[in-house]
XYZ file of C-alpha atoms in Angstrom:
232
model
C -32.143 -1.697 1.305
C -32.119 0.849 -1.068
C -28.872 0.398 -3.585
C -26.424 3.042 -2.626
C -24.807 5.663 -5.667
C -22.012 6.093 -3.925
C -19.582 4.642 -1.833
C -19.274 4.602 1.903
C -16.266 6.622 3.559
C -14.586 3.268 4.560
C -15.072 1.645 1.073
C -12.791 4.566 -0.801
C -9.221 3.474 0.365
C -10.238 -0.158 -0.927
C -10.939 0.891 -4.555
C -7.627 3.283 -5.176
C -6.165 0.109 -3.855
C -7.812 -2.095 -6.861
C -6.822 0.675 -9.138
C -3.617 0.235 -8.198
C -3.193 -3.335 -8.851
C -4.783 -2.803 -11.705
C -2.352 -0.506 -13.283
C 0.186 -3.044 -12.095
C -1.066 -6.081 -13.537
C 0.716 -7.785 -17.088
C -2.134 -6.634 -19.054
C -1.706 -3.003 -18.397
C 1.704 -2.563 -18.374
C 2.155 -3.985 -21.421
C -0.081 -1.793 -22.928
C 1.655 1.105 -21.651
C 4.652 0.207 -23.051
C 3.247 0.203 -26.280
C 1.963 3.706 -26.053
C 5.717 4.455 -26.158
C 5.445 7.315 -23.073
C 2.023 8.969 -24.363
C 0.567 7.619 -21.727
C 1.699 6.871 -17.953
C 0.537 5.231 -15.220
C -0.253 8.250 -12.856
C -2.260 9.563 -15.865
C -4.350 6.742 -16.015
C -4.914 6.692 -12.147
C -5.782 9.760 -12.331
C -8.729 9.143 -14.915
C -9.630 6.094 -12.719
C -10.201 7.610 -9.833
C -12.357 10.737 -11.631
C -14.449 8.050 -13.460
C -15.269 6.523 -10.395
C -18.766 6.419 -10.682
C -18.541 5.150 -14.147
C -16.639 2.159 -13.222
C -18.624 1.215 -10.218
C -21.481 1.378 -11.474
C -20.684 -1.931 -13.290
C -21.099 -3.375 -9.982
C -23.851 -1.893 -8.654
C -26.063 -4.899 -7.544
C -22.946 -6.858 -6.247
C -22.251 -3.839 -4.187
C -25.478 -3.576 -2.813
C -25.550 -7.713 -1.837
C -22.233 -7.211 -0.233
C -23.640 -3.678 1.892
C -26.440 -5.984 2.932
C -25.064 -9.065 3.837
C -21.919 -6.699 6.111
C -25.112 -5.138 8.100
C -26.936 -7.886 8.602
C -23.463 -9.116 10.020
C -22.500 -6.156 12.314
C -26.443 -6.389 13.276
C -25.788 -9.920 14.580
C -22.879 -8.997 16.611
C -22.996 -9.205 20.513
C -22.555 -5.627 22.129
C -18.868 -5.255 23.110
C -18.231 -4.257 26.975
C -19.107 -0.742 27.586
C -20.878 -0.271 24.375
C -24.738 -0.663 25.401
C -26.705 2.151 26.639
C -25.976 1.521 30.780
C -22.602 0.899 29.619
C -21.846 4.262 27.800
C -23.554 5.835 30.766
C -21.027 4.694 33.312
C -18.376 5.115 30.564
C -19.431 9.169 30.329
C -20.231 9.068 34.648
C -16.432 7.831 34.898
C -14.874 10.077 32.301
C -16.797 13.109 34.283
C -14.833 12.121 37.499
C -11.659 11.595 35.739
C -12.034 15.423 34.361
C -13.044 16.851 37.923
C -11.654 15.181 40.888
C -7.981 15.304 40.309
C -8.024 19.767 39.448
C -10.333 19.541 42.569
C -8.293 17.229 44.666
C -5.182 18.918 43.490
C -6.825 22.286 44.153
C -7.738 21.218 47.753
C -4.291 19.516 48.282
C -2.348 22.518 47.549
C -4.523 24.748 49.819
C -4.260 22.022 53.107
C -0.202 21.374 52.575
C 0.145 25.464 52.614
C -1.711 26.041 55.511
C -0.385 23.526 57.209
C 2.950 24.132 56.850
C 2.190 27.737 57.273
C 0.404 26.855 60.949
C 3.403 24.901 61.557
C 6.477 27.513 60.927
C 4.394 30.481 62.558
C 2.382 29.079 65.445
C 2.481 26.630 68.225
C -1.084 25.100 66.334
C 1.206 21.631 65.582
C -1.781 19.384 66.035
C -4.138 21.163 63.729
C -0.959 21.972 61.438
C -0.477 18.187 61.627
C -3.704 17.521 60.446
C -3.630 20.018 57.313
C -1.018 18.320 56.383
C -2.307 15.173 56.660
C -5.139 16.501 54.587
C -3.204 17.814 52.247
C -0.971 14.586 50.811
C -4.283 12.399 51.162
C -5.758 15.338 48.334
C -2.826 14.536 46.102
C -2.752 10.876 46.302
C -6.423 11.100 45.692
C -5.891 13.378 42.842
C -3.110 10.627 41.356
C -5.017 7.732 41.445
C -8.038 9.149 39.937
C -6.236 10.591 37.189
C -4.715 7.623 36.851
C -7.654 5.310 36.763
C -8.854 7.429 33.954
C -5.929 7.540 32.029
C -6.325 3.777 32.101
C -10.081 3.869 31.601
C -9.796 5.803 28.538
C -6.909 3.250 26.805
C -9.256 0.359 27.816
C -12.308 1.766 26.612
C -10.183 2.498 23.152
C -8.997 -0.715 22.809
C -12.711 -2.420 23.098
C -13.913 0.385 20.729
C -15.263 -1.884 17.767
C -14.425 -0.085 13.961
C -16.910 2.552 12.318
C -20.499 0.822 11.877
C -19.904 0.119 8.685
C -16.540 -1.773 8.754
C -17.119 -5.339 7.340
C -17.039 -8.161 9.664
C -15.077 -10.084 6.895
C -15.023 -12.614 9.645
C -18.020 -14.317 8.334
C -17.859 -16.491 5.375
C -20.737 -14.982 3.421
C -19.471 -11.755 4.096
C -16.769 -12.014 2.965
C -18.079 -14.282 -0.523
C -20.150 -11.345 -1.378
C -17.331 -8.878 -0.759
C -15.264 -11.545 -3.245
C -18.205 -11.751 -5.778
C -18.203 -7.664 -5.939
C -14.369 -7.421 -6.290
C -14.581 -9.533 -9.215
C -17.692 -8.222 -10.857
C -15.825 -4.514 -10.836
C -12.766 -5.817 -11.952
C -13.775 -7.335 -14.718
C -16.731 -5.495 -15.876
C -15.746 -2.071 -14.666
C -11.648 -1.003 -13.969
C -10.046 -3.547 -16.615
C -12.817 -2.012 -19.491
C -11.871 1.642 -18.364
C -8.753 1.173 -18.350
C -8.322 -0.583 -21.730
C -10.534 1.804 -23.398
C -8.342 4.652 -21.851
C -5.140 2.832 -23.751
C -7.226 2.485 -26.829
C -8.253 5.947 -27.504
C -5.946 6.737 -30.765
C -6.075 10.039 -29.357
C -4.658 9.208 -25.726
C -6.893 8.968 -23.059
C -10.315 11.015 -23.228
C -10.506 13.102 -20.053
C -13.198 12.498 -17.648
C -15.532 15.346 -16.318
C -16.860 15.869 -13.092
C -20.058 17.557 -13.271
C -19.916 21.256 -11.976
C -20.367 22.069 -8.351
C -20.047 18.044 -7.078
C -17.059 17.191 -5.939
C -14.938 14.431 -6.894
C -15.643 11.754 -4.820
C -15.652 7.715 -5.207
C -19.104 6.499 -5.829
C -20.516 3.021 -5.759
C -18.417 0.180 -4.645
C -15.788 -0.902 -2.214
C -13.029 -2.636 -3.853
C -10.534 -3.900 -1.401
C -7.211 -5.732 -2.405
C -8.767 -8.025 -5.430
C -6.079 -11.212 -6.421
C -3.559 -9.437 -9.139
C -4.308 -10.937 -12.335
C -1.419 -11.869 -14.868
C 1.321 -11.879 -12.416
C 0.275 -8.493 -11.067
């Protein structure tokens, strides 16, 4: 597999996490205390986040071994109810019913009951005025309990939905090592080095660029809840 430059869609919400325990850890609070209010935290998260690409890169390779090992994973995974091919066909066959009959049978109900009724108050037809009627509430029970067996079709299917294809099955153990072995290699090599060089900078911190007409997205690495370092 290729190595990926940037990160998946699922991966982003796990790095601003790891910047954020980053900012909170001993280390970097200290540090900002010594800049005396020249810099803040937001500031710096704010850098972080724009130099993205610079930081993950530092853990390009772990990324990749972690990508790998999660699809090889999800691969391996037995198809959930409903989710193989026949499956998703009587999923779509059902959901088609549960759209048409009931507006149909509702249609149809409200046509027999006011006929019937109508036969009833202004002729002497009582038998087939009996029979409209009879017509009429079977249509809107019919119409109930398919719209109601969708309704509960649609919540089950829901809950056996599995996550987007390429949500980790931190389930397994070497999944989940490699996803450890990346956190660490990006915290170590990549945020904590920013971050320090940000404080540094006798200056303040040097503002990061995005190049023009690219916008500012994460880029390589998912970095989901590392262990706080230094009591942070």
């Amino acid at each position: 597999m290729p190595c990926p430059d940037r990160l998946l869609r699922e991966d982003g919400a796990d790095f601003e996490r790891l910047v954020h325990q980053a900012l909170n850890c001993a280390e970097i609070r200290q540090a900002l205390r010594r800049t005396r209010g020249v810099v803040n935290a937001e500031q710096l998260r704010t850098l972080a986040m724009r130099a993205s690409a610079e930081i993950a890169a530092s853990a390009t390779a772990e990324y990749a071994a972690y990508l790998r090992r999660r699809m090889a994973a999800a691969a391996a995974q037995p198809w959930p109810p409903g989710s193989t091919p026949a499956g998703r066909g009587r999923a779509q066959l059902a959901a088609i019913l549960a759209a048409l009959v009931p507006p149909l049978a509702g249609v149809a109900a409200a046509v027999f009951l006011l006929l019937g009724y109508g036969l009833e108050l202004t002729t002497g037809q009582l038998e087939l005025a009996r029979s409209l009627v009879i017509a009429g509430w079977t249509s809107a029970l019919v119409s109930a309990v398919v719209a109601l067996g969708g309704a509960i079709a649609l919540v089950a299917a829901a809950a056996r939905t599995p996550s987007g294809p390429g949500a980790p099955p931190l389930a397994d153990p070497a999944v989940a090592h490699a996803r450890a072995v990346w956190q660490a290699t990006l915290w170590e090599r990549g945020l904590l080095p920013f971050l320090r060089r940000q404080l540094a900078a006798p200056c303040g911190p040097t503002p990061v660029t995005v190049p023009p007409g690219r916008p500012e997205r994460l880029t390589v690495a998912d970095a989901s809840a590392h262990p706080r370092r230094d009591g942070g």
